[in-house]
Amino acid sequence: MKDKEDKFQLEEKEAKDLNKINKKAYQKELSRLQVELVKLQEWIKHKGLKVVVIFEGRDAAGKGGAIKRITECLNPRVCRVVALATPTEREKTQWYFQKYAAHLPAGGEMVLFDRSWYNRAGVERVMGFCTYEEYVEFLRSCPEFECMLQRAGIILIKYWFSVSDIEQECRFQERIDDPTKRWKLSSMDLESRTRWVEYSKAKDEMLAATDTKESPWYVVEADDKKRARLNCITHLLSMIEYEDLTPKPIELPPRQKELDYVRPPMSTQNFVPDLY
């Protein structure tokens, strides 16, 4: 039975691969959307908006790639990424949401959480890093916490990146084979593969408790990375009404004349070897 299921999944993946968006069309549309992201950034800064975007999903679902394409043309002083490490012993004794609250945006800022307080409903729940009582309390208090954020004027947007079992395995193997990506594959990622069903159940319970009218989850089908990025960015842009504040064309002023300036001898400076 499992062999038939695996065969079906492989055939389904091959069909999806054939339907993937081509690179040229992807780059053209991504460039257009990144211009719109710059406009959104300027609007957030101009209006003093406070925006939080949460990216969750299984390991290798494509969260990091989407975040990178969103931020690569933006000002890091306006749009910043928060990817927190394992909690310290001190943080374990704090109110659970405390370490995340410290990274919330001020006016004119957008913060992208590469994983967030939802760690408690996912990895901590499945791996036993929290007690059952702590887990239940999280599911109860999380919607209240998010309502508090929204009442404080924070725009909260939550994305869940969904990836199939077959596609995740391919991406894990790619990370194993590529020295520049091997750091992305942790022992926790490997353990998550052995607990696929447990993570599925935890995700379902999390969505049931925290997918509210005031703070809904938006699922991004992420087997096709390029299509997922475009869909996510397009949706993000649709969530905030913004206007085009593009400044008028800039003219460079003339460079100052050298006057009495004499450049020091090049022999007094240390240069990087010109090897290429």
PDB file of C-alpha atoms in Angstrom:
ATOM      1  CA  MET A   1       0.000   0.000   0.000  1.00  0.00           C
ATOM      2  CA  LYS A   2       2.812   2.389   0.933  1.00  0.00           C
ATOM      3  CA  ASP A   3       4.645   1.623  -2.328  1.00  0.00           C
ATOM      4  CA  LYS A   4       1.544   2.616  -4.299  1.00  0.00           C
ATOM      5  CA  GLU A   5       1.232   5.815  -2.269  1.00  0.00           C
ATOM      6  CA  ASP A   6       4.908   6.698  -2.837  1.00  0.00           C
ATOM      7  CA  LYS A   7       4.527   6.009  -6.562  1.00  0.00           C
ATOM      8  CA  PHE A   8       1.486   8.273  -6.715  1.00  0.00           C
ATOM      9  CA  GLN A   9       3.343  11.050  -4.880  1.00  0.00           C
ATOM     10  CA  LEU A  10       6.312  10.776  -7.243  1.00  0.00           C
ATOM     11  CA  GLU A  11       4.033  10.968 -10.286  1.00  0.00           C
ATOM     12  CA  GLU A  12       2.274  13.958  -8.749  1.00  0.00           C
ATOM     13  CA  LYS A  13       5.642  15.654  -8.112  1.00  0.00           C
ATOM     14  CA  GLU A  14       6.759  15.033 -11.701  1.00  0.00           C
ATOM     15  CA  ALA A  15       3.522  16.612 -12.959  1.00  0.00           C
ATOM     16  CA  LYS A  16       4.084  19.644 -10.727  1.00  0.00           C
ATOM     17  CA  ASP A  17       7.695  19.932 -11.914  1.00  0.00           C
ATOM     18  CA  LEU A  18       6.490  20.142 -15.513  1.00  0.00           C
ATOM     19  CA  ASN A  19       4.102  22.923 -14.511  1.00  0.00           C
ATOM     20  CA  LYS A  20       6.718  25.005 -12.675  1.00  0.00           C
ATOM     21  CA  ILE A  21       7.089  28.616 -13.734  1.00  0.00           C
ATOM     22  CA  ASN A  22      10.075  29.234 -16.017  1.00  0.00           C
ATOM     23  CA  LYS A  23      13.033  31.255 -14.784  1.00  0.00           C
ATOM     24  CA  LYS A  24      12.679  34.169 -17.192  1.00  0.00           C
ATOM     25  CA  ALA A  25       9.015  34.781 -16.360  1.00  0.00           C
ATOM     26  CA  TYR A  26       9.790  34.385 -12.675  1.00  0.00           C
ATOM     27  CA  GLN A  27      12.606  36.947 -12.698  1.00  0.00           C
ATOM     28  CA  LYS A  28      10.510  39.460 -14.625  1.00  0.00           C
ATOM     29  CA  GLU A  29       7.569  39.211 -12.247  1.00  0.00           C
ATOM     30  CA  LEU A  30       9.810  39.157  -9.159  1.00  0.00           C
ATOM     31  CA  SER A  31      11.482  42.392 -10.285  1.00  0.00           C
ATOM     32  CA  ARG A  32       8.084  44.030 -10.726  1.00  0.00           C
ATOM     33  CA  LEU A  33       6.921  42.895  -7.297  1.00  0.00           C
ATOM     34  CA  GLN A  34      10.134  44.063  -5.634  1.00  0.00           C
ATOM     35  CA  VAL A  35       9.508  47.570  -6.994  1.00  0.00           C
ATOM     36  CA  GLU A  36       6.081  47.402  -5.352  1.00  0.00           C
ATOM     37  CA  LEU A  37       7.696  46.244  -2.101  1.00  0.00           C
ATOM     38  CA  VAL A  38       9.879  49.362  -2.144  1.00  0.00           C
ATOM     39  CA  LYS A  39       6.740  51.464  -2.554  1.00  0.00           C
ATOM     40  CA  LEU A  40       5.155  49.613   0.363  1.00  0.00           C
ATOM     41  CA  GLN A  41       8.271  50.216   2.445  1.00  0.00           C
ATOM     42  CA  GLU A  42       8.135  53.959   1.808  1.00  0.00           C
ATOM     43  CA  TRP A  43       4.437  54.021   2.698  1.00  0.00           C
ATOM     44  CA  ILE A  44       5.071  52.150   5.969  1.00  0.00           C
ATOM     45  CA  LYS A  45       7.801  54.637   6.837  1.00  0.00           C
ATOM     46  CA  HIS A  46       5.713  57.654   5.796  1.00  0.00           C
ATOM     47  CA  LYS A  47       2.590  56.606   7.736  1.00  0.00           C
ATOM     48  CA  GLY A  48       4.472  55.213  10.749  1.00  0.00           C
ATOM     49  CA  LEU A  49       2.865  51.788  10.353  1.00  0.00           C
ATOM     50  CA  LYS A  50       3.898  48.832  12.498  1.00  0.00           C
ATOM     51  CA  VAL A  51       3.868  45.573  10.512  1.00  0.00           C
ATOM     52  CA  VAL A  52       4.646  42.021  11.657  1.00  0.00           C
ATOM     53  CA  VAL A  53       4.789  39.155   9.155  1.00  0.00           C
ATOM     54  CA  ILE A  54       5.166  35.612  10.494  1.00  0.00           C
ATOM     55  CA  PHE A  55       6.632  32.816   8.371  1.00  0.00           C
ATOM     56  CA  GLU A  56       6.027  29.277   9.600  1.00  0.00           C
ATOM     57  CA  GLY A  57       6.024  25.853   7.993  1.00  0.00           C
ATOM     58  CA  ARG A  58       7.894  22.583   7.822  1.00  0.00           C
ATOM     59  CA  ASP A  59      11.663  22.487   7.483  1.00  0.00           C
ATOM     60  CA  ALA A  60      12.796  23.245   3.901  1.00  0.00           C
ATOM     61  CA  ALA A  61       9.349  24.572   2.986  1.00  0.00           C
ATOM     62  CA  GLY A  62      10.882  27.721   1.477  1.00  0.00           C
ATOM     63  CA  LYS A  63      10.324  30.294   4.209  1.00  0.00           C
ATOM     64  CA  GLY A  64      13.894  31.596   4.080  1.00  0.00           C
ATOM     65  CA  GLY A  65      13.881  31.948   0.302  1.00  0.00           C
ATOM     66  CA  ALA A  66      10.661  33.960   0.367  1.00  0.00           C
ATOM     67  CA  ILE A  67      11.989  36.218   3.126  1.00  0.00           C
ATOM     68  CA  LYS A  68      15.200  36.800   1.182  1.00  0.00           C
ATOM     69  CA  ARG A  69      13.336  37.883  -1.962  1.00  0.00           C
ATOM     70  CA  ILE A  70      11.161  40.239   0.069  1.00  0.00           C
ATOM     71  CA  THR A  71      14.050  41.921   1.853  1.00  0.00           C
ATOM     72  CA  GLU A  72      16.842  41.994  -0.741  1.00  0.00           C
ATOM     73  CA  CYS A  73      15.756  45.346  -2.205  1.00  0.00           C
ATOM     74  CA  LEU A  74      14.504  46.917   1.029  1.00  0.00           C
ATOM     75  CA  ASN A  75      16.141  49.168   3.604  1.00  0.00           C
ATOM     76  CA  PRO A  76      17.208  47.027   6.608  1.00  0.00           C
ATOM     77  CA  ARG A  77      16.451  49.990   8.877  1.00  0.00           C
ATOM     78  CA  VAL A  78      12.795  49.757   7.842  1.00  0.00           C
ATOM     79  CA  CYS A  79      12.400  46.041   7.133  1.00  0.00           C
ATOM     80  CA  ARG A  80      14.312  43.619   9.360  1.00  0.00           C
ATOM     81  CA  VAL A  81      14.319  39.869   9.843  1.00  0.00           C
ATOM     82  CA  VAL A  82      14.080  38.217  13.253  1.00  0.00           C
ATOM     83  CA  ALA A  83      15.282  34.610  13.504  1.00  0.00           C
ATOM     84  CA  LEU A  84      15.790  33.799  17.179  1.00  0.00           C
ATOM     85  CA  ALA A  85      18.047  31.071  18.519  1.00  0.00           C
ATOM     86  CA  THR A  86      17.176  28.385  21.058  1.00  0.00           C
ATOM     87  CA  PRO A  87      16.033  30.047  24.295  1.00  0.00           C
ATOM     88  CA  THR A  88      18.661  30.562  26.976  1.00  0.00           C
ATOM     89  CA  GLU A  89      18.229  29.296  30.520  1.00  0.00           C
ATOM     90  CA  ARG A  90      17.163  32.796  31.557  1.00  0.00           C
ATOM     91  CA  GLU A  91      14.638  33.088  28.717  1.00  0.00           C
ATOM     92  CA  LYS A  92      13.103  29.765  29.736  1.00  0.00           C
ATOM     93  CA  THR A  93      12.053  31.376  33.019  1.00  0.00           C
ATOM     94  CA  GLN A  94      10.459  34.418  31.333  1.00  0.00           C
ATOM     95  CA  TRP A  95       6.888  34.901  30.203  1.00  0.00           C
ATOM     96  CA  TYR A  96       6.838  32.896  26.973  1.00  0.00           C
ATOM     97  CA  PHE A  97       6.059  35.814  24.656  1.00  0.00           C
ATOM     98  CA  GLN A  98       8.597  38.128  26.327  1.00  0.00           C
ATOM     99  CA  LYS A  99      11.584  37.471  24.075  1.00  0.00           C
ATOM    100  CA  TYR A 100       9.451  37.921  20.963  1.00  0.00           C
ATOM    101  CA  ALA A 101       7.863  41.129  22.222  1.00  0.00           C
ATOM    102  CA  ALA A 102      11.342  42.677  22.436  1.00  0.00           C
ATOM    103  CA  HIS A 103      11.625  42.456  18.638  1.00  0.00           C
ATOM    104  CA  LEU A 104       8.266  43.966  17.708  1.00  0.00           C
ATOM    105  CA  PRO A 105       8.365  46.965  15.363  1.00  0.00           C
ATOM    106  CA  ALA A 106       8.242  50.627  16.233  1.00  0.00           C
ATOM    107  CA  GLY A 107       6.378  53.071  14.008  1.00  0.00           C
ATOM    108  CA  GLY A 108       7.602  52.991  10.421  1.00  0.00           C
ATOM    109  CA  GLU A 109       9.018  49.459  10.639  1.00  0.00           C
ATOM    110  CA  MET A 110       8.200  46.017   9.255  1.00  0.00           C
ATOM    111  CA  VAL A 111       9.494  42.897  11.020  1.00  0.00           C
ATOM    112  CA  LEU A 112       9.594  39.473   9.365  1.00  0.00           C
ATOM    113  CA  PHE A 113       9.706  36.593  11.851  1.00  0.00           C
ATOM    114  CA  ASP A 114      11.524  33.572  10.419  1.00  0.00           C
ATOM    115  CA  ARG A 115       9.728  31.280  12.860  1.00  0.00           C
ATOM    116  CA  SER A 116       8.052  32.897  15.807  1.00  0.00           C
ATOM    117  CA  TRP A 117       6.176  32.274  19.037  1.00  0.00           C
ATOM    118  CA  TYR A 118       4.514  29.394  17.185  1.00  0.00           C
ATOM    119  CA  ASN A 119       7.600  27.308  17.974  1.00  0.00           C
ATOM    120  CA  ARG A 120       5.703  26.253  21.081  1.00  0.00           C
ATOM    121  CA  ALA A 121       2.894  24.743  19.021  1.00  0.00           C
ATOM    122  CA  GLY A 122       5.304  22.990  16.669  1.00  0.00           C
ATOM    123  CA  VAL A 123       8.800  21.842  17.520  1.00  0.00           C
ATOM    124  CA  GLU A 124       8.458  22.325  21.281  1.00  0.00           C
ATOM    125  CA  ARG A 125       5.230  20.342  21.359  1.00  0.00           C
ATOM    126  CA  VAL A 126       6.457  17.491  19.158  1.00  0.00           C
ATOM    127  CA  MET A 127       9.969  17.241  20.615  1.00  0.00           C
ATOM    128  CA  GLY A 128       8.839  17.537  24.223  1.00  0.00           C
ATOM    129  CA  PHE A 129      10.650  20.823  24.898  1.00  0.00           C
ATOM    130  CA  CYS A 130       7.627  22.133  26.805  1.00  0.00           C
ATOM    131  CA  THR A 131       5.121  20.535  29.151  1.00  0.00           C
ATOM    132  CA  TYR A 132       1.615  19.677  28.056  1.00  0.00           C
ATOM    133  CA  GLU A 133       0.304  22.361  30.408  1.00  0.00           C
ATOM    134  CA  GLU A 134       2.567  24.975  28.794  1.00  0.00           C
ATOM    135  CA  TYR A 135       1.380  23.887  25.363  1.00  0.00           C
ATOM    136  CA  VAL A 136      -2.301  24.136  26.298  1.00  0.00           C
ATOM    137  CA  GLU A 137      -1.730  27.537  27.876  1.00  0.00           C
ATOM    138  CA  PHE A 138      -0.046  28.729  24.673  1.00  0.00           C
ATOM    139  CA  LEU A 139      -3.014  27.713  22.521  1.00  0.00           C
ATOM    140  CA  ARG A 140      -5.314  29.539  24.937  1.00  0.00           C
ATOM    141  CA  SER A 141      -3.265  32.717  25.329  1.00  0.00           C
ATOM    142  CA  CYS A 142      -1.867  33.103  21.783  1.00  0.00           C
ATOM    143  CA  PRO A 143      -5.067  34.540  20.230  1.00  0.00           C
ATOM    144  CA  GLU A 144      -5.319  36.942  23.181  1.00  0.00           C
ATOM    145  CA  PHE A 145      -1.683  38.006  22.713  1.00  0.00           C
ATOM    146  CA  GLU A 146      -2.235  38.635  19.011  1.00  0.00           C
ATOM    147  CA  CYS A 147      -5.378  40.669  19.737  1.00  0.00           C
ATOM    148  CA  MET A 148      -3.284  42.790  22.104  1.00  0.00           C
ATOM    149  CA  LEU A 149      -0.785  43.425  19.320  1.00  0.00           C
ATOM    150  CA  GLN A 150      -3.507  44.445  16.913  1.00  0.00           C
ATOM    151  CA  ARG A 151      -5.150  46.744  19.462  1.00  0.00           C
ATOM    152  CA  ALA A 152      -1.738  48.381  19.836  1.00  0.00           C
ATOM    153  CA  GLY A 153      -1.850  49.218  16.122  1.00  0.00           C
ATOM    154  CA  ILE A 154       0.304  46.367  14.805  1.00  0.00           C
ATOM    155  CA  ILE A 155      -0.669  44.872  11.452  1.00  0.00           C
ATOM    156  CA  LEU A 156      -0.180  41.098  11.867  1.00  0.00           C
ATOM    157  CA  ILE A 157       0.056  38.768   8.857  1.00  0.00           C
ATOM    158  CA  LYS A 158       0.705  35.017   9.251  1.00  0.00           C
ATOM    159  CA  TYR A 159       1.910  32.622   6.525  1.00  0.00           C
ATOM    160  CA  TRP A 160       2.176  28.836   6.685  1.00  0.00           C
ATOM    161  CA  PHE A 161       4.395  27.348   3.948  1.00  0.00           C
ATOM    162  CA  SER A 162       3.114  23.907   3.003  1.00  0.00           C
ATOM    163  CA  VAL A 163       5.450  21.370   1.390  1.00  0.00           C
ATOM    164  CA  SER A 164       4.860  17.724   0.498  1.00  0.00           C
ATOM    165  CA  ASP A 165       6.782  14.800   1.958  1.00  0.00           C
ATOM    166  CA  ILE A 166       8.414  13.992  -1.402  1.00  0.00           C
ATOM    167  CA  GLU A 167       9.462  17.584  -2.092  1.00  0.00           C
ATOM    168  CA  GLN A 168      10.899  18.027   1.397  1.00  0.00           C
ATOM    169  CA  GLU A 169      12.994  14.881   0.959  1.00  0.00           C
ATOM    170  CA  CYS A 170      14.373  16.220  -2.344  1.00  0.00           C
ATOM    171  CA  ARG A 171      15.311  19.525  -0.717  1.00  0.00           C
ATOM    172  CA  PHE A 172      16.960  17.794   2.224  1.00  0.00           C
ATOM    173  CA  GLN A 173      19.019  15.702  -0.195  1.00  0.00           C
ATOM    174  CA  GLU A 174      19.985  18.854  -2.100  1.00  0.00           C
ATOM    175  CA  ARG A 175      21.245  20.378   1.142  1.00  0.00           C
ATOM    176  CA  ILE A 176      23.281  17.270   1.895  1.00  0.00           C
ATOM    177  CA  ASP A 177      24.898  17.399  -1.569  1.00  0.00           C
ATOM    178  CA  ASP A 178      25.600  21.157  -1.599  1.00  0.00           C
ATOM    179  CA  PRO A 179      28.382  22.344   0.781  1.00  0.00           C
ATOM    180  CA  THR A 180      26.943  25.883   0.760  1.00  0.00           C
ATOM    181  CA  LYS A 181      23.566  24.629   1.995  1.00  0.00           C
ATOM    182  CA  ARG A 182      24.624  21.868   4.373  1.00  0.00           C
ATOM    183  CA  TRP A 183      24.495  24.231   7.354  1.00  0.00           C
ATOM    184  CA  LYS A 184      20.743  24.522   6.797  1.00  0.00           C
ATOM    185  CA  LEU A 185      20.254  20.858   7.677  1.00  0.00           C
ATOM    186  CA  SER A 186      20.339  20.381  11.448  1.00  0.00           C
ATOM    187  CA  SER A 187      19.870  17.272  13.542  1.00  0.00           C
ATOM    188  CA  MET A 188      16.463  18.697  14.484  1.00  0.00           C
ATOM    189  CA  ASP A 189      15.506  18.808  10.788  1.00  0.00           C
ATOM    190  CA  LEU A 190      16.410  15.141  10.405  1.00  0.00           C
ATOM    191  CA  GLU A 191      14.424  14.248  13.500  1.00  0.00           C
ATOM    192  CA  SER A 192      11.417  16.096  12.092  1.00  0.00           C
ATOM    193  CA  ARG A 193      11.419  13.688   9.132  1.00  0.00           C
ATOM    194  CA  THR A 194      10.894  10.747  11.482  1.00  0.00           C
ATOM    195  CA  ARG A 195       7.968  12.544  13.146  1.00  0.00           C
ATOM    196  CA  TRP A 196       6.152  13.736  10.029  1.00  0.00           C
ATOM    197  CA  VAL A 197       2.709  12.628  11.219  1.00  0.00           C
ATOM    198  CA  GLU A 198       3.210  14.103  14.705  1.00  0.00           C
ATOM    199  CA  TYR A 199       4.118  17.458  13.143  1.00  0.00           C
ATOM    200  CA  SER A 200       1.050  17.220  10.909  1.00  0.00           C
ATOM    201  CA  LYS A 201      -1.202  16.696  13.917  1.00  0.00           C
ATOM    202  CA  ALA A 202       0.496  19.547  15.803  1.00  0.00           C
ATOM    203  CA  LYS A 203       0.006  21.865  12.821  1.00  0.00           C
ATOM    204  CA  ASP A 204      -3.683  20.953  12.575  1.00  0.00           C
ATOM    205  CA  GLU A 205      -4.212  21.630  16.287  1.00  0.00           C
ATOM    206  CA  MET A 206      -2.332  24.920  16.035  1.00  0.00           C
ATOM    207  CA  LEU A 207      -4.411  26.146  13.100  1.00  0.00           C
ATOM    208  CA  ALA A 208      -7.646  25.081  14.784  1.00  0.00           C
ATOM    209  CA  ALA A 209      -6.795  27.164  17.870  1.00  0.00           C
ATOM    210  CA  THR A 210      -5.133  30.205  16.288  1.00  0.00           C
ATOM    211  CA  ASP A 211      -6.696  30.649  12.837  1.00  0.00           C
ATOM    212  CA  THR A 212      -9.103  33.340  13.987  1.00  0.00           C
ATOM    213  CA  LYS A 213     -11.180  35.911  12.138  1.00  0.00           C
ATOM    214  CA  GLU A 214      -9.057  38.688  13.626  1.00  0.00           C
ATOM    215  CA  SER A 215      -5.740  36.944  12.945  1.00  0.00           C
ATOM    216  CA  PRO A 216      -6.104  34.351  10.155  1.00  0.00           C
ATOM    217  CA  TRP A 217      -3.467  32.025   8.760  1.00  0.00           C
ATOM    218  CA  TYR A 218      -2.696  32.128   5.035  1.00  0.00           C
ATOM    219  CA  VAL A 219      -1.369  28.866   3.574  1.00  0.00           C
ATOM    220  CA  VAL A 220       1.231  29.089   0.788  1.00  0.00           C
ATOM    221  CA  GLU A 221       1.518  26.016  -1.436  1.00  0.00           C
ATOM    222  CA  ALA A 222       5.305  25.790  -1.603  1.00  0.00           C
ATOM    223  CA  ASP A 223       6.298  22.729  -3.653  1.00  0.00           C
ATOM    224  CA  ASP A 224       7.177  25.172  -6.454  1.00  0.00           C
ATOM    225  CA  LYS A 225       9.525  27.640  -4.739  1.00  0.00           C
ATOM    226  CA  LYS A 226       9.345  30.332  -7.404  1.00  0.00           C
ATOM    227  CA  ARG A 227       5.578  30.257  -7.650  1.00  0.00           C
ATOM    228  CA  ALA A 228       5.300  30.272  -3.843  1.00  0.00           C
ATOM    229  CA  ARG A 229       7.487  33.382  -3.565  1.00  0.00           C
ATOM    230  CA  LEU A 230       5.489  35.285  -6.164  1.00  0.00           C
ATOM    231  CA  ASN A 231       2.179  34.264  -4.601  1.00  0.00           C
ATOM    232  CA  CYS A 232       3.315  35.196  -1.112  1.00  0.00           C
ATOM    233  CA  ILE A 233       4.695  38.612  -2.114  1.00  0.00           C
ATOM    234  CA  THR A 234       1.591  39.414  -4.165  1.00  0.00           C
ATOM    235  CA  HIS A 235      -0.632  38.527  -1.223  1.00  0.00           C
ATOM    236  CA  LEU A 236       1.495  40.535   1.215  1.00  0.00           C
ATOM    237  CA  LEU A 237       1.199  43.604  -1.014  1.00  0.00           C
ATOM    238  CA  SER A 238      -2.584  43.169  -1.100  1.00  0.00           C
ATOM    239  CA  MET A 239      -2.837  43.151   2.691  1.00  0.00           C
ATOM    240  CA  ILE A 240      -1.803  46.793   3.172  1.00  0.00           C
ATOM    241  CA  GLU A 241      -3.248  49.660   1.158  1.00  0.00           C
ATOM    242  CA  TYR A 242      -0.378  51.879   0.062  1.00  0.00           C
ATOM    243  CA  GLU A 243       0.308  54.750  -2.268  1.00  0.00           C
ATOM    244  CA  ASP A 244       3.226  55.375  -4.604  1.00  0.00           C
ATOM    245  CA  LEU A 245       5.562  57.833  -2.908  1.00  0.00           C
ATOM    246  CA  THR A 246       8.349  57.451  -5.466  1.00  0.00           C
ATOM    247  CA  PRO A 247      10.367  60.697  -5.368  1.00  0.00           C
ATOM    248  CA  LYS A 248      11.016  62.820  -8.422  1.00  0.00           C
ATOM    249  CA  PRO A 249      14.060  61.895 -10.569  1.00  0.00           C
ATOM    250  CA  ILE A 250      17.312  62.787  -8.817  1.00  0.00           C
ATOM    251  CA  GLU A 251      20.084  64.793 -10.457  1.00  0.00           C
ATOM    252  CA  LEU A 252      23.614  64.339  -9.180  1.00  0.00           C
ATOM    253  CA  PRO A 253      25.282  67.565  -8.040  1.00  0.00           C
ATOM    254  CA  PRO A 254      28.695  68.410  -9.543  1.00  0.00           C
ATOM    255  CA  ARG A 255      31.640  66.884  -7.725  1.00  0.00           C
ATOM    256  CA  GLN A 256      33.688  69.246  -5.567  1.00  0.00           C
ATOM    257  CA  LYS A 257      36.833  70.525  -7.218  1.00  0.00           C
ATOM    258  CA  GLU A 258      40.118  69.208  -5.886  1.00  0.00           C
ATOM    259  CA  LEU A 259      41.332  72.628  -4.722  1.00  0.00           C
ATOM    260  CA  ASP A 260      44.561  72.078  -2.746  1.00  0.00           C
ATOM    261  CA  TYR A 261      43.951  68.373  -2.072  1.00  0.00           C
ATOM    262  CA  VAL A 262      46.845  65.996  -2.847  1.00  0.00           C
ATOM    263  CA  ARG A 263      46.173  62.275  -2.586  1.00  0.00           C
ATOM    264  CA  PRO A 264      48.681  60.379  -0.380  1.00  0.00           C
ATOM    265  CA  PRO A 265      51.040  57.967  -2.190  1.00  0.00           C
ATOM    266  CA  MET A 266      49.386  54.635  -2.936  1.00  0.00           C
ATOM    267  CA  SER A 267      52.391  52.905  -1.395  1.00  0.00           C
ATOM    268  CA  THR A 268      51.176  54.045   2.043  1.00  0.00           C
ATOM    269  CA  GLN A 269      47.959  52.006   1.763  1.00  0.00           C
ATOM    270  CA  ASN A 270      47.225  48.296   2.057  1.00  0.00           C
ATOM    271  CA  PHE A 271      45.362  46.875  -0.938  1.00  0.00           C
ATOM    272  CA  VAL A 272      43.506  43.614  -1.350  1.00  0.00           C
ATOM    273  CA  PRO A 273      45.506  41.444  -3.821  1.00  0.00           C
ATOM    274  CA  ASP A 274      44.177  41.843  -7.354  1.00  0.00           C
ATOM    275  CA  LEU A 275      43.821  38.149  -8.167  1.00  0.00           C
ATOM    276  CA  TYR A 276      40.938  38.268 -10.644  1.00  0.00           C
TER     277      TYR A 276
END
